[in-house]
N, CA, C and O of each residue as an XYZ file, in Angstrom:
336
protein
N     -24.459    -13.186     -6.346
C     -24.343    -12.184     -5.319
C     -23.125    -12.507     -4.458
O     -22.974    -13.629     -3.975
N     -22.265    -11.518     -4.272
C     -21.088    -11.697     -3.437
C     -21.497    -11.723     -1.971
O     -22.526    -11.167     -1.586
N     -20.672    -12.378     -1.162
C     -20.951    -12.468      0.264
C     -21.104    -11.083      0.880
O     -21.969    -10.883      1.733
N     -20.279    -10.126      0.464
C     -20.330     -8.792      1.045
C     -21.581     -8.024      0.636
O     -21.894     -6.998      1.239
N     -22.314     -8.510     -0.393
C     -23.521     -7.836     -0.843
C     -24.775     -8.381     -0.178
O     -25.856     -7.820     -0.358
N     -24.657     -9.451      0.581
C     -25.825    -10.034      1.238
C     -26.321     -9.095      2.337
O     -25.524     -8.520      3.078
N     -27.631     -8.945      2.436
C     -28.166     -8.083      3.500
C     -27.752     -8.594      4.871
O     -27.778     -9.795      5.136
N     -27.369     -7.664      5.736
C     -26.994     -8.033      7.096
C     -25.590     -8.597      7.239
O     -25.176     -8.929      8.349
N     -24.856     -8.713      6.155
C     -23.495     -9.259      6.224
C     -22.491     -8.117      6.205
O     -22.672     -7.127      5.496
N     -21.447     -8.264      6.980
C     -20.373     -7.279      6.987
C     -19.327     -7.686      5.961
O     -19.173     -8.865      5.644
N     -18.622     -6.707      5.455
C     -17.527     -6.985      4.531
C     -16.489     -7.809      5.292
O     -15.965     -7.337      6.301
N     -16.174     -9.034      4.836
C     -15.273     -9.898      5.592
C     -13.828     -9.402      5.620
O     -13.052     -9.838      6.471
N     -13.450     -8.510      4.722
C     -12.082     -8.006      4.683
C     -12.119     -6.494      4.875
O     -12.558     -5.749      4.000
N     -11.644     -6.060      6.048
C     -11.522     -4.626      6.276
C     -10.276     -4.389      7.102
O      -9.855     -5.248      7.877
N      -9.704     -3.243      6.933
C      -8.465     -2.934      7.638
C      -8.700     -2.931      9.148
O      -9.760     -2.532      9.631
N      -7.702     -3.377      9.864
C      -7.715     -3.398     11.325
C      -6.488     -2.650     11.821
O      -5.453     -2.634     11.155
N      -6.601     -2.037     12.980
C      -5.465     -1.351     13.584
C      -4.848     -2.263     14.641
O      -5.545     -2.817     15.492
N      -3.541     -2.404     14.569
C      -2.802     -3.260     15.500
C      -1.721     -2.448     16.200
O      -1.191     -1.484     15.647
N      -1.406     -2.853     17.419
C      -0.239     -2.338     18.130
C       0.679     -3.522     18.400
O       0.262     -4.545     18.942
N       1.933     -3.356     18.009
C       2.936     -4.403     18.197
C       4.064     -3.799     19.022
O       4.644     -2.778     18.651
N       4.365     -4.437     20.139
C       5.398     -3.927     21.040
C       6.588     -4.874     21.021
O       6.437     -6.094     21.085
N       7.776     -4.283     20.932
C       9.001     -5.080     20.999
C       9.948     -4.489     22.025
O       9.853     -3.312     22.373
N      10.869     -5.326     22.510
C      11.835     -4.899     23.515
C      12.825     -3.900     22.943
O      13.232     -4.012     21.786
N      13.204     -2.940     23.741
C      14.206     -1.951     23.361
C      13.581     -0.647     22.898
O      12.434     -0.603     22.453
N      14.358      0.399     23.015
C      13.909      1.712     22.599
C      14.493      2.031     21.222
O      15.710      2.108     21.051
N      13.613      2.213     20.260
C      14.051      2.486     18.892
C      14.634      3.892     18.806
O      14.028      4.865     19.255
N      15.814      3.975     18.224
C      16.416      5.276     17.961
C      15.919      5.807     16.617
O      15.010      5.235     16.016
N      16.505      6.874     16.163
C      16.091      7.518     14.918
C      16.209      6.582     13.725
O      15.298      6.511     12.900
N      17.315      5.868     13.625
C      17.535      4.975     12.483
C      16.532      3.831     12.478
O      15.952      3.515     11.440
N      16.327      3.214     13.627
C      15.385      2.102     13.705
C      13.953      2.590     13.476
O      13.173      1.914     12.805
N      13.605      3.735     14.018
C      12.267      4.293     13.790
C      12.012      4.526     12.309
O      10.886      4.361     11.840
N      13.043      4.907     11.572
C      12.910      5.135     10.133
C      12.553      3.852      9.389
O      11.943      3.910      8.321
N      12.925      2.693      9.939
C      12.568      1.412      9.328
C      11.055      1.183      9.346
O      10.528      0.378      8.579
N      10.375      1.898     10.225
C       8.936      1.735     10.387
C       8.204      3.048     10.106
O       7.298      3.441     10.842
N       8.613      3.713      9.035
C       8.005      5.001      8.695
C       6.550      4.865      8.242
O       5.857      5.869      8.078
N       6.085      3.634      8.041
C       4.694      3.392      7.683
C       3.832      3.117      8.915
O       2.657      2.772      8.791
N       4.421      3.272     10.105
C       3.724      3.033     11.370
C       3.876      4.254     12.273
O       4.790      5.063     12.115
N       2.951      4.360     13.223
C       3.103      5.340     14.293
C       4.003      4.678     15.333
O       3.695      3.585     15.807
N       5.108      5.326     15.692
C       6.090      4.749     16.608
C       6.010      5.467     17.955
O       6.098      6.693     18.017
N       5.844      4.698     19.031
C       5.827      5.244     20.385
C       6.924      4.557     21.179
O       6.946      3.331     21.293
N       7.829      5.349     21.726
C       8.950      4.799     22.480
C       8.650      4.954     23.964
O       8.403      6.055     24.456
N       8.678      3.827     24.662
C       8.413      3.823     26.095
C       9.645      3.381     26.845
O      10.706      3.181     26.254
N       9.504      3.228     28.158
C      10.647      2.773     28.954
C      10.948      1.301     28.677
O      10.226      0.416     29.135
N      12.006      1.050     27.935
C      12.429     -0.320     27.651
C      11.719     -1.014     26.514
O      11.993     -2.181     26.234
N      10.806     -0.316     25.848
C      10.093     -0.945     24.737
C       9.679      0.101     23.709
O       9.700      1.304     23.968
N       9.304     -0.394     22.543
C       8.809      0.445     21.458
C       7.523     -0.181     20.950
O       7.437     -1.400     20.797
N       6.522      0.650     20.688
C       5.248      0.169     20.176
C       4.989      0.775     18.812
O       5.101      1.985     18.615
N       4.639     -0.094     17.875
C       4.251      0.329     16.539
C       2.742      0.223     16.445
O       2.157     -0.763     16.894
N       2.109      1.228     15.865
C       0.662      1.202     15.636
C       0.453      1.380     14.142
O       0.956      2.329     13.539
N      -0.295      0.455     13.553
C      -0.492      0.501     12.110
C      -1.868     -0.025     11.746
O      -2.369     -0.967     12.359
N      -2.472      0.594     10.738
C      -3.703      0.069     10.169
C      -3.291     -0.839      9.023
O      -2.654     -0.402      8.065
N      -3.663     -2.110      9.133
C      -3.219     -3.116      8.177
C      -4.421     -3.720      7.462
O      -5.465     -3.939      8.077
N      -4.279     -3.989      6.171
C      -5.420     -4.452      5.382
C      -5.858     -5.884      5.673
O      -7.016     -6.234      5.449
N      -4.931     -6.722      6.176
C      -5.283     -8.120      6.404
C      -4.235     -8.782      7.284
O      -3.241     -8.160      7.659
N      -4.467    -10.060      7.612
C      -3.532    -10.786      8.473
C      -2.176    -11.000      7.806
O      -1.154    -11.083      8.487
N      -2.164    -11.089      6.487
C      -0.891    -11.231      5.779
C       0.008    -10.029      6.023
O       1.218    -10.179      6.199
N      -0.581     -8.839      6.035
C       0.195     -7.624      6.304
C       0.691     -7.616      7.745
O       1.803     -7.160      8.014
N      -0.127     -8.117      8.676
C       0.303     -8.217     10.073
C       1.495     -9.163     10.189
O       2.485     -8.854     10.853
N       1.388    -10.305      9.542
C       2.495    -11.270      9.549
C       3.757    -10.649      8.950
O       4.853    -10.841      9.475
N       3.605     -9.915      7.867
C       4.751     -9.267      7.232
C       5.426     -8.257      8.146
O       6.654     -8.183      8.194
N       4.626     -7.475      8.876
C       5.199     -6.491      9.794
C       5.939     -7.190     10.934
O       7.027     -6.763     11.320
N       5.362     -8.246     11.466
C       6.038     -9.002     12.530
C       7.340     -9.612     12.003
O       8.344     -9.631     12.715
N       7.332    -10.102     10.784
C       8.559    -10.659     10.192
C       9.617     -9.573     10.005
O      10.804     -9.833     10.200
N       9.202     -8.349      9.628
C      10.156     -7.233      9.513
C      10.816     -6.966     10.855
O      12.028     -6.763     10.926
N      10.023     -6.965     11.917
C      10.561     -6.725     13.261
C      11.556     -7.829     13.625
O      12.662     -7.548     14.086
N      11.157     -9.081     13.417
C      12.033    -10.213     13.728
C      13.320    -10.187     12.913
O      14.383    -10.539     13.425
N      13.235     -9.775     11.651
C      14.429     -9.755     10.791
C      15.469     -8.740     11.265
O      16.643     -8.826     10.903
N      15.031     -7.788     12.069
C      15.959     -6.798     12.631
C      16.530     -7.267     13.974
O      17.242     -6.521     14.646
N      16.213     -8.508     14.358
C      16.732     -9.065     15.594
C      16.013     -8.556     16.839
O      16.561     -8.621     17.939
N      14.801     -8.055     16.677
C      14.039     -7.512     17.797
C      13.065     -8.561     18.319
O      12.584     -9.406     17.564
N      12.781     -8.501     19.603
C      11.898     -9.472     20.233
C      10.515     -8.873     20.450
O      10.351     -7.940     21.237
N       9.516     -9.416     19.747
C       8.132     -8.989     19.918
C       7.637     -9.497     21.263
O       7.785    -10.676     21.583
N       7.041     -8.589     22.058
C       6.524     -9.009     23.365
C       5.001     -8.890     23.453
O       4.398     -9.426     24.383
N       4.366     -8.194     22.496
C       2.908     -8.084     22.537
C       2.373     -7.683     21.167
O       2.963     -6.858     20.471
N       1.251     -8.279     20.797
C       0.516     -7.901     19.589
C      -0.930     -7.729     20.023
O      -1.525     -8.649     20.583
N      -1.502     -6.547     19.767
C      -2.877     -6.261     20.182
C      -3.677     -5.703     19.025
O      -3.185     -4.890     18.242
N      -4.915     -6.147     18.929
C      -5.863     -5.584     17.993
C      -6.526     -4.408     18.709
O      -7.048     -4.561     19.813
N      -6.503     -3.243     18.081
C      -7.091     -2.048     18.670
C      -8.565     -2.004     18.250
O      -8.886     -2.091     17.064
N      -9.438     -1.871     19.221
C     -10.869     -1.821     18.932
C     -11.183     -0.564     18.117
O     -10.675      0.516     18.422
N     -12.018     -0.700     17.083
C     -12.375      0.476     16.300
C     -13.224      1.429     17.137
O     -13.917      0.999     18.059
N     -13.171      2.721     16.818
C     -14.001      3.672     17.560
C     -15.472      3.292     17.393
O     -15.866      2.770     16.350
N     -16.269      3.551     18.400
C     -17.686      3.218     18.308
C     -18.333      4.003     17.177
O     -17.944      5.134     16.883
N     -19.319      3.389     16.553
C     -19.995      4.024     15.434
C     -19.366      3.739     14.105
O     -19.812      4.282     13.094
N     -18.355      2.916     14.058
C     -17.665      2.591     12.803
C     -18.234      1.364     12.178
O     -17.775      0.943     11.116
């Protein structure tokens, strides 16, 4: 019996939604680099929102941001809607 099949156990691997904020306002070209994310541009910062399958995907997205020379200032796990 797999761990996820045990009564009362939750599936240990499920997608999570994250918001990652970096310094600077992304223009059209930079926003296109993150076409797999919801992009919100604020005053002096840009926030990416993405549903990611695991921590490896989160690490990969943060590495993509860093590789573009951008400074990550916040990473937040978004709480799932109630009833999920």
